Short mmCIF file of C-alpha atoms and ligand atoms in Angstrom, two decimals:
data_model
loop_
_atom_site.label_atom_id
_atom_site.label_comp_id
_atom_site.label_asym_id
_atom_site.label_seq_id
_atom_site.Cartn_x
_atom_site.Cartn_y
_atom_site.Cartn_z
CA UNK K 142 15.90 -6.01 22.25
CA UNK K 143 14.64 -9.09 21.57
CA UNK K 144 17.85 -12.08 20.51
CA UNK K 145 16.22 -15.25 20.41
CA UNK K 146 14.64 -16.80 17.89
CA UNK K 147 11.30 -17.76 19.15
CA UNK K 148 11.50 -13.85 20.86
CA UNK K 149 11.79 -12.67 17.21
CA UNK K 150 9.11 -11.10 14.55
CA UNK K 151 9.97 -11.88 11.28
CA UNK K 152 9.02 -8.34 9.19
CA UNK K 153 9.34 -10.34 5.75
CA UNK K 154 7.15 -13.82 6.88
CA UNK K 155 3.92 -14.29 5.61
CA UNK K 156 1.66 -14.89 9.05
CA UNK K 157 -0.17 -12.70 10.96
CA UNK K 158 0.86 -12.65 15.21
CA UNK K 159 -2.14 -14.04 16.63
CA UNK K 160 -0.40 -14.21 19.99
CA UNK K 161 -1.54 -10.31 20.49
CA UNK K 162 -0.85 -10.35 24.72
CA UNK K 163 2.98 -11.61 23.58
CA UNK K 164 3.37 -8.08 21.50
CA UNK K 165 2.01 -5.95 24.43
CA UNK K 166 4.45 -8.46 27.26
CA UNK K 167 7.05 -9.50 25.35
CA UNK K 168 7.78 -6.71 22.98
CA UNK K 169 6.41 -3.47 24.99
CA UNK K 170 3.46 -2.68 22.49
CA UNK K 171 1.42 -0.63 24.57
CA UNK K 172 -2.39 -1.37 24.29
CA UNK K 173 -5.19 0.81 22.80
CA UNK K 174 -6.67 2.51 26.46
CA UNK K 175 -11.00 3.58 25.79
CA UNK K 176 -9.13 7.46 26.29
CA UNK K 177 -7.07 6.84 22.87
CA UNK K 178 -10.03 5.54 21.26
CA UNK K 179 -12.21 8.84 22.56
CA UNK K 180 -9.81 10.37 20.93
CA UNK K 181 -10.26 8.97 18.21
CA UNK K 182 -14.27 8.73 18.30
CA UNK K 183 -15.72 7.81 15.08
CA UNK K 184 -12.93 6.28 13.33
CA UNK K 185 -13.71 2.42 12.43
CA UNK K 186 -10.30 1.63 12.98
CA UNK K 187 -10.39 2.01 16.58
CA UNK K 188 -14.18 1.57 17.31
CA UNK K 189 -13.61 -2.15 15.54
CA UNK K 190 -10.56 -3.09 17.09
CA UNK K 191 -8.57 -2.99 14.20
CA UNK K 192 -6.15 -1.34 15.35
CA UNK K 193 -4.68 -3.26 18.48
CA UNK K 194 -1.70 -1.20 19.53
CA UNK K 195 0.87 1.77 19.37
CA UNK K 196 3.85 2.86 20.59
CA UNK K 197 4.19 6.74 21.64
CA UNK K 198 0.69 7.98 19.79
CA UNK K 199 0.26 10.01 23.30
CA UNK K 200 3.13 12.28 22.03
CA UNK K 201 1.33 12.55 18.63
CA UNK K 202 -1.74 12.99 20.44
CA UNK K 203 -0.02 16.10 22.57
CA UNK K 204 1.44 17.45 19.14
CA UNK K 205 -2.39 17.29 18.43
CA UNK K 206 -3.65 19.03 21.37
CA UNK K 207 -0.91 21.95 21.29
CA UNK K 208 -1.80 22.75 17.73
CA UNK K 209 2.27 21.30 16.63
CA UNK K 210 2.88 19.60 13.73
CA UNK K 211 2.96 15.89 13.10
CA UNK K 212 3.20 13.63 10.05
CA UNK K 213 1.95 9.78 9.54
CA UNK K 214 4.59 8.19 7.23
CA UNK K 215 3.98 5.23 5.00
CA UNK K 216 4.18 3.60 1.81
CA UNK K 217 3.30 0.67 -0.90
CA UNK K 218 6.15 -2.08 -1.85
CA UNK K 219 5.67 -2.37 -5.24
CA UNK K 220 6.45 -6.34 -5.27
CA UNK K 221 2.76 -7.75 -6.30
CA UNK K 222 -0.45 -6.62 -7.04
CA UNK K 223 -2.87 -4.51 -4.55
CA UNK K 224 -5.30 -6.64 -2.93
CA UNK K 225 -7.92 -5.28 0.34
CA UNK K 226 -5.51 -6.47 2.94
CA UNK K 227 -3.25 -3.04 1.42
CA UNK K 228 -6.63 -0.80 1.39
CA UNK K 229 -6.75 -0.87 5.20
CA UNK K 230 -3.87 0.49 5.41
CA UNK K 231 -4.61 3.19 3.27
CA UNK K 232 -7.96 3.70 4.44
CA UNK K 233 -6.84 4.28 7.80
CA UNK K 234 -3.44 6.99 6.71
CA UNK K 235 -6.34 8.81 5.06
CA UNK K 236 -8.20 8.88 8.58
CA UNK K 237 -5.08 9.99 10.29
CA UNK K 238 -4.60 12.86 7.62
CA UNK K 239 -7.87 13.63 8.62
CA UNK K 240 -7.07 13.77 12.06
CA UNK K 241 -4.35 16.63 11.37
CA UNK K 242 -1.53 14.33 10.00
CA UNK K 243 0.89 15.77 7.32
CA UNK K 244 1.48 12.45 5.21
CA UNK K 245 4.35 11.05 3.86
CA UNK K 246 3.57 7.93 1.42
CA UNK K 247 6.52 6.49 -0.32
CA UNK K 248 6.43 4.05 -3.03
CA UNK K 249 9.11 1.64 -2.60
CA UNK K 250 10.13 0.58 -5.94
CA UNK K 251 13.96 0.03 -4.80
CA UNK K 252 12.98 -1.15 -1.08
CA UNK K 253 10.75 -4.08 -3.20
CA UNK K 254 13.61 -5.09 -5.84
CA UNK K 255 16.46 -5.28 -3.38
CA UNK K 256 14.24 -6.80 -0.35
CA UNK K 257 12.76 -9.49 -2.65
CA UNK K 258 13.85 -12.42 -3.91
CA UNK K 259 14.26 -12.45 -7.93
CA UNK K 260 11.52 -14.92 -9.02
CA UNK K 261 9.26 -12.27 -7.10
CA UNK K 262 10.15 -9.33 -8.32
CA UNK K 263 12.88 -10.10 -10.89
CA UNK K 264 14.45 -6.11 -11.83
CA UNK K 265 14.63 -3.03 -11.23
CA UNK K 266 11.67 -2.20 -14.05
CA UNK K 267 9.48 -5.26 -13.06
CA UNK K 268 9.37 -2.85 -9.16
CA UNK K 269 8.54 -0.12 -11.32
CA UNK K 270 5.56 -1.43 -13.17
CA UNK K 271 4.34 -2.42 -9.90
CA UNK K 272 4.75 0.78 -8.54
CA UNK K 273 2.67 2.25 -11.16
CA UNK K 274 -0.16 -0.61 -11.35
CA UNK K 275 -0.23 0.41 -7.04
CA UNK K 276 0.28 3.74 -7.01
CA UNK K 277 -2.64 4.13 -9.16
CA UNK K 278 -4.46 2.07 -6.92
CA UNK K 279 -3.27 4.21 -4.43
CA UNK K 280 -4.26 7.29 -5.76
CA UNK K 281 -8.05 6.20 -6.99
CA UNK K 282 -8.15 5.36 -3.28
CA UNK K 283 -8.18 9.18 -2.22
CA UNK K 284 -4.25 9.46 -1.51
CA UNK K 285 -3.14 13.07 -2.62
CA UNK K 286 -0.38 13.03 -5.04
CA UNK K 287 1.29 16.29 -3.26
CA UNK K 288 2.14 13.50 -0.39
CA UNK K 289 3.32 10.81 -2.64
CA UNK K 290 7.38 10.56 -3.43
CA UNK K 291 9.09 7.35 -5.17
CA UNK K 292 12.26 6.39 -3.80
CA UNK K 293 14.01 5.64 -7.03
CA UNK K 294 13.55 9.39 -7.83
CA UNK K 295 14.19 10.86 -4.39
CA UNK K 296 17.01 13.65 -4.23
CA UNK K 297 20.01 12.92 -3.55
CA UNK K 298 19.75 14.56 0.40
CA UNK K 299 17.39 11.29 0.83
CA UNK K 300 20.60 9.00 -0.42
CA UNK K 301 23.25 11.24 1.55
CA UNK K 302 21.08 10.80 4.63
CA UNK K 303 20.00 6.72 4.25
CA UNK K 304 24.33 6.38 4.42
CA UNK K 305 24.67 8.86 7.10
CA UNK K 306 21.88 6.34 9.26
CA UNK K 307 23.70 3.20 8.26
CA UNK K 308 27.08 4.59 9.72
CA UNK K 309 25.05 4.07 13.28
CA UNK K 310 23.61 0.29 12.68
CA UNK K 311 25.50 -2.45 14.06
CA UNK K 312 25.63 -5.99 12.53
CA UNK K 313 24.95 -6.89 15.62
CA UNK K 314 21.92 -5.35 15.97
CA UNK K 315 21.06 -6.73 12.26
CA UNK K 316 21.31 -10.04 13.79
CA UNK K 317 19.37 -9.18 16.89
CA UNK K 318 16.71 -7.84 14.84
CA UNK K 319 16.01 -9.81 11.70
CA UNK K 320 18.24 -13.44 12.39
CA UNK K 321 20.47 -12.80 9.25
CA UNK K 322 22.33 -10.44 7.38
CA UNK K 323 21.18 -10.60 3.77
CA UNK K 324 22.98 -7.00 1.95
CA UNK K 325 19.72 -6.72 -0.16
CA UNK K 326 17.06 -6.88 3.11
CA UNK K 327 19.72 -4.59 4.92
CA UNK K 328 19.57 -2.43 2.58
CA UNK K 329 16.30 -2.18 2.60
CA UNK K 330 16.32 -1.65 5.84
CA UNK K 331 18.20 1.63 5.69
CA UNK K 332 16.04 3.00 3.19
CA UNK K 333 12.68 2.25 5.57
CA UNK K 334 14.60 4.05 7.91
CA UNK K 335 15.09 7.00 5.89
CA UNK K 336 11.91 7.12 4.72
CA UNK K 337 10.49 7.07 8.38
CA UNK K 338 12.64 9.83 9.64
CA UNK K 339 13.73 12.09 6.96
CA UNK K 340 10.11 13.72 7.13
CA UNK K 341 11.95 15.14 10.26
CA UNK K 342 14.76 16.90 7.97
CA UNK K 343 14.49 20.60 7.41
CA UNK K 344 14.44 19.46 3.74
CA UNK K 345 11.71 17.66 3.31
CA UNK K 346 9.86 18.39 6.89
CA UNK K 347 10.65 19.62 10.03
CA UNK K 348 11.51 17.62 13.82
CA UNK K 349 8.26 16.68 14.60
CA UNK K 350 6.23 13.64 16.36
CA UNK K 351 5.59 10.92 13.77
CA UNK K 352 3.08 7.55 13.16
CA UNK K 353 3.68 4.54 10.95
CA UNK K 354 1.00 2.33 10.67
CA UNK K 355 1.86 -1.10 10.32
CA UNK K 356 1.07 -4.87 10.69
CA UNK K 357 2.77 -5.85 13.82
CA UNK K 358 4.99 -8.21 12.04
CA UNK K 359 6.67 -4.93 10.87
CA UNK K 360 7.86 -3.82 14.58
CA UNK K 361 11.17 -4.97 14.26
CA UNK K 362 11.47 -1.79 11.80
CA UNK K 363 10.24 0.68 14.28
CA UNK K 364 11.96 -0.51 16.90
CA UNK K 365 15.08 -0.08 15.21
CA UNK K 366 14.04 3.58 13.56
CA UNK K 367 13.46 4.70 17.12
CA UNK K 368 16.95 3.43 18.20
CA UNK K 369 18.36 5.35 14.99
CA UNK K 370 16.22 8.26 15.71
CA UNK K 371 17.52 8.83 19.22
CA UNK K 372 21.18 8.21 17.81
CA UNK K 373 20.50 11.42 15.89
CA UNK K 374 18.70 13.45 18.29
CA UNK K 375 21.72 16.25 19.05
CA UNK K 376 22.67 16.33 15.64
CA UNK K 377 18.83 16.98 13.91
CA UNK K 378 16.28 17.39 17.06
CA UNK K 379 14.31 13.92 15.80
CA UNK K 380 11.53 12.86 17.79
CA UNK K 381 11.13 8.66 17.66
CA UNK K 382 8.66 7.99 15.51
CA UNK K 383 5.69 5.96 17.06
CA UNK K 384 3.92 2.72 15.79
CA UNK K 385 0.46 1.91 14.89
CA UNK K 386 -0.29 -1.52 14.90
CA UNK K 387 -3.34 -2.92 13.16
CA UNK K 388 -4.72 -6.61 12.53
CA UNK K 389 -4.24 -7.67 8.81
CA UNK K 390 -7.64 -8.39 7.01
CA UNK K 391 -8.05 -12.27 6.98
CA UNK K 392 -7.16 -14.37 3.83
CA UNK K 393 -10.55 -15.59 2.54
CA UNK K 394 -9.45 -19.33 2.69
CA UNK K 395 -6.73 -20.83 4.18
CA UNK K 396 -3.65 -19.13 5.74
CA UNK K 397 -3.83 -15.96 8.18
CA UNK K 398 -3.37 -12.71 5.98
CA UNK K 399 -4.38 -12.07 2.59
CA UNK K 400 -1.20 -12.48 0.46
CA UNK K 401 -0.95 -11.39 -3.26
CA UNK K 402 1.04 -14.92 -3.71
CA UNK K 403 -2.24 -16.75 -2.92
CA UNK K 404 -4.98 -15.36 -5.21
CA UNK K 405 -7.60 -17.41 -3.85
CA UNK K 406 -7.13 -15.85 -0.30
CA UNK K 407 -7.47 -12.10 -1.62
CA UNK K 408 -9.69 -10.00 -3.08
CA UNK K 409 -7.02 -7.98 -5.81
CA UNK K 410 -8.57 -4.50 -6.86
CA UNK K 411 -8.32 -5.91 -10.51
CA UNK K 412 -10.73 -7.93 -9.78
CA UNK K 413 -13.81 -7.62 -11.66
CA UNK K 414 -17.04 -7.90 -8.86
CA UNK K 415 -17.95 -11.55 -10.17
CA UNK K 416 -14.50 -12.52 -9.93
CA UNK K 417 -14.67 -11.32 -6.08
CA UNK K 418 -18.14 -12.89 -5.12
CA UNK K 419 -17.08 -15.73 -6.41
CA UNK K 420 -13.97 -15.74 -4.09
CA UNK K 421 -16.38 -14.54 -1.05
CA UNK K 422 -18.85 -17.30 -1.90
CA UNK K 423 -15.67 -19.84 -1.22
CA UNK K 424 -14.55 -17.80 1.70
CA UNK K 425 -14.18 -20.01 4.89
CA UNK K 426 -17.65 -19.26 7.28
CA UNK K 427 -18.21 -19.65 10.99
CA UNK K 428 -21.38 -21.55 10.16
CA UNK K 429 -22.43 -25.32 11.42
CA UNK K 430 -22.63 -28.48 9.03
CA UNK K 431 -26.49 -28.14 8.50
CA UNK K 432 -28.94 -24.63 8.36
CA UNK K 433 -30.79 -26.40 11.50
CA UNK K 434 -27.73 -26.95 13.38
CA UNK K 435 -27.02 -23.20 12.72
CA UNK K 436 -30.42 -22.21 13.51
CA UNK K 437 -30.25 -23.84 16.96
CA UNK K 438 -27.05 -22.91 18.05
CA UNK K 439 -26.02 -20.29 16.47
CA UNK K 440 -23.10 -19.20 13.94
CA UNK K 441 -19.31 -18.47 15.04
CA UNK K 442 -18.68 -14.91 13.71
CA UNK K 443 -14.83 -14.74 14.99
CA UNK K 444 -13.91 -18.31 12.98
CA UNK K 445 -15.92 -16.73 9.84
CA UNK K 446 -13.87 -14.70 7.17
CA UNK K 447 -16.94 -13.00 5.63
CA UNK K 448 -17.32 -11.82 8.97
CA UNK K 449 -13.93 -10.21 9.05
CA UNK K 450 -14.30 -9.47 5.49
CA UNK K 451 -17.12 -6.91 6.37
CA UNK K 452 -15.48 -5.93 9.95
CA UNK K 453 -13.06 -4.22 7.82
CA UNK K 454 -15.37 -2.96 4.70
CA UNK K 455 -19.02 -2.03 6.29
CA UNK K 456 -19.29 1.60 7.11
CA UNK K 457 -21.91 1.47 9.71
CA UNK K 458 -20.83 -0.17 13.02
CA UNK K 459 -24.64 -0.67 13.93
CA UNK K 460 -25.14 -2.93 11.01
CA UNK K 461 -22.44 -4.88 11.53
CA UNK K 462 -22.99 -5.17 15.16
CA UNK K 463 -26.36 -6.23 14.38
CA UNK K 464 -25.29 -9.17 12.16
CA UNK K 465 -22.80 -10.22 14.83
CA UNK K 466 -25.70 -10.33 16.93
CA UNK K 467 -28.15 -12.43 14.14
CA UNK K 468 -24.59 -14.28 13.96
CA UNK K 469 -24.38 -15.89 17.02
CA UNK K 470 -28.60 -16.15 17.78
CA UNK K 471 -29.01 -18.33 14.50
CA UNK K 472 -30.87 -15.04 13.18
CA UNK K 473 -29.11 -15.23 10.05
CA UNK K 474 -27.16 -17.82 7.64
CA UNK K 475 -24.30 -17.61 6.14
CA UNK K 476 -25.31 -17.25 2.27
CA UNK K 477 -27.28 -13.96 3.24
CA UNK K 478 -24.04 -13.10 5.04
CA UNK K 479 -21.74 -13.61 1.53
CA UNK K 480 -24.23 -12.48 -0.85
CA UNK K 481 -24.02 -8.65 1.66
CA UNK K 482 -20.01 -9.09 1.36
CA UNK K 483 -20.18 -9.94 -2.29
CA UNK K 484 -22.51 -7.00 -3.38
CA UNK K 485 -20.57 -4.38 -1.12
CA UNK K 486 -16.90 -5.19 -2.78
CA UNK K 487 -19.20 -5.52 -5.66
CA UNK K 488 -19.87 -2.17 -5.71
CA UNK K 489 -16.63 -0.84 -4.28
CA UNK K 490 -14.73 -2.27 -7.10
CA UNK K 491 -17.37 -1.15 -10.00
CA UNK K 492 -16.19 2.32 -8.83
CA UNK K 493 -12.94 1.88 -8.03
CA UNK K 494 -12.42 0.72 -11.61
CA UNK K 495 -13.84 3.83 -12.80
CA UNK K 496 -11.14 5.90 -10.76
CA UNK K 497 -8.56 3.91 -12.21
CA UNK K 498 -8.65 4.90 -15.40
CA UNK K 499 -7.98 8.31 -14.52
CA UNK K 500 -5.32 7.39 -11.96
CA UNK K 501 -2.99 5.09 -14.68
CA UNK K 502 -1.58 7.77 -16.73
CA UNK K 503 -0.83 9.92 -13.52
CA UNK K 504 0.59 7.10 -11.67
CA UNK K 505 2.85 6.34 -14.88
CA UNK K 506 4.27 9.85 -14.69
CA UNK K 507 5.00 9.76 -11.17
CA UNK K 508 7.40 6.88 -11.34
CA UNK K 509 8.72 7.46 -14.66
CA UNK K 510 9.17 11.00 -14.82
FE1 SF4 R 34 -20.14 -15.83 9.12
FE2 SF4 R 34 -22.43 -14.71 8.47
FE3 SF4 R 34 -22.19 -17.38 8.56
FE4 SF4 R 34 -22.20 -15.93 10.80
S1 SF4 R 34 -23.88 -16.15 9.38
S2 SF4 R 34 -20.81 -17.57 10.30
S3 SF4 R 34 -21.09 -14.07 10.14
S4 SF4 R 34 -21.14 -15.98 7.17
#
């Protein structure tokens, strides 16, 4: 377990890890082999790279292949408003359900208030109108509301059980982890633990393999789950749940990750589709000072964030790989490149918004009762 600070990952910074080969040597994330991603033929996610690394999908993958049960388990912090960056995410639990994954999708309306700090998210009811205005996002997004639970409304087995974990943390291990021991982030902490394991409880679930896709600034919380989890093995048969790491989606302008505190970076899913071509059309480009220089040498696709922007949102990998290609031959320039980005959130959003409205009122029940 990692006890220095420069050996740390912070779980609540801002900053994507760009230094991947220090998660896979440093921290023991194991890599993405070509047999995982034949697995997992014709998902985006893995064909593009997205997602960079895992820890224990092989046991999911044997659940899989022996027709056993096995559950993907994540959820929305409802401390800001929903931007693409939290669509991946989504987009790729929806793939893994696919796959054969049970889901388990929490919305974290206590994890957000007590993790952040007041001038973010300021009460208890400020979480909970941001767990509507996400879960509805959530929820136009394809997410099934049979897989959907909201902490705050959890039974109280859920509460018994987050104590029960917290009996077998150390501060310590706190310190190792996360640096500090803030009550509000550790109790936060307890409650992402029960919400990745207590899909292994005979109440809600049963002991089975289990996948949390994350950013892999969030590994510090399954590190620790897995600890947890094998604390508890003789007493509830858990498996440790396994990691899925994938690369956050670019901010649009300066800093790594979009970030709902920088609206310039992000494309929100409020966001009408002139609001977000008019972000994309500001969105920092790979392309050279003058359209001859470009011509002649070529664009740089992997300093360009309309190139990651459609990475992530083009379905077909041949078009994409072909504008990579018109990319880097001077083939194309970058206006062409943002006006195909602009018109394809465009048109995401257009429907998206349509969705929505049918989404709100169910999304309101859901966290209010
Ligand atoms: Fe980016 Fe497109 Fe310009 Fe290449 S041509 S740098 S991919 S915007």
């Amino acid at each position: 377990m990692a006890s220095h600070a420069q050996d740390r990952i912070d779980p609540w910074g801002s900053v994507c890890i760009d230094d991947l080969e220090k998660l896979y040597t440093r921290f023991g994330i194991e890599r993405i082999t070509p047999s995982i991603k034949k697995e997992f033929s014709g998902n985006p996610f893995f064909s593009r790279n997205i997602v960079i690394g895992h820890r224990d999908l092989s046991t999911l993958i044997r659940a899989k292949k022996r027709g056993k049960p096995f559950y993907c388990m994540t959820g929305i912090a409802s401390s800001g408003l929903f931007h693409l960056g939290h669509k991946v995410v989504i987009d790729l639990v929806l793939s893994l359900k696919e796959y054969g994954a049970r889901v388990f999708f929490a919305v974290a309306d206590i994890d957000a208030y007590v993790s952040r700090p007041d001038k973010k998210v300021p009460s208890i009811q400020k979480a909970k109108e941001y767990a509507i205005e996400n879960l509805a996002h959530a929820l136009a997004l394809g997410v099934d509301e049979r897989d959907v639970y909201v902490q705050s409304r959890m039974p109280s087995r859920y509460y018994e059980f987050a104590f029960e974990l917290s009996k077998k943390m150390t501060e310590n291990e706190y310190k190792a982890i996360y640096g500090h021991l803030d009550p509000g982030k550790m109790s936060a902490v307890i409650l992402q633990i029960a919400d990745i394991l207590h899909p292994q409880l005979e109440e809600f679930g049963e002991p089975m393999p289990g996948i949390v896709p994350v950013g892999p600034d969030q590994d510090p919380h399954i590190r620790f789950s897995r600890d947890i989890a094998k604390r508890f093995r003789n007493r509830y048969g858990f498996f440790a749940p396994g990691g899925l790491y994938l690369l956050h989606m670019p901010a649009l302008r300066s800093g790594d990750k979009m970030s709902s505190s920088k609206p310039e970076t992000a494309v929100f899913l409020n966001d009408t589709s002139s609001e977000a071509a008019r972000k994309i059309s500001n969105a920092i480009t790979g392309g050279r000072k003058t359209l001859k220089e470009q011509k002649e040498k070529g664009g740089e696709p992997d300093k360009c964030r309309v190139w990651a922007l459609l990475r992530y949102t083009l379905e077909s990998d041949s078009q994409l790989l072909e504008i990579r290609e018109k990319c880097l031959s001077g083939g194309i320039m970058c206006g062409e490149c943002k006006r195909l980005a602009s018109e394809r959130v465009g048109a995401f959003l257009d429907e998206h918004h349509k969705r929505l409205e049918k989404t709100r009122k169910k999304a309101e029940k859901m966290v209010l009762g």
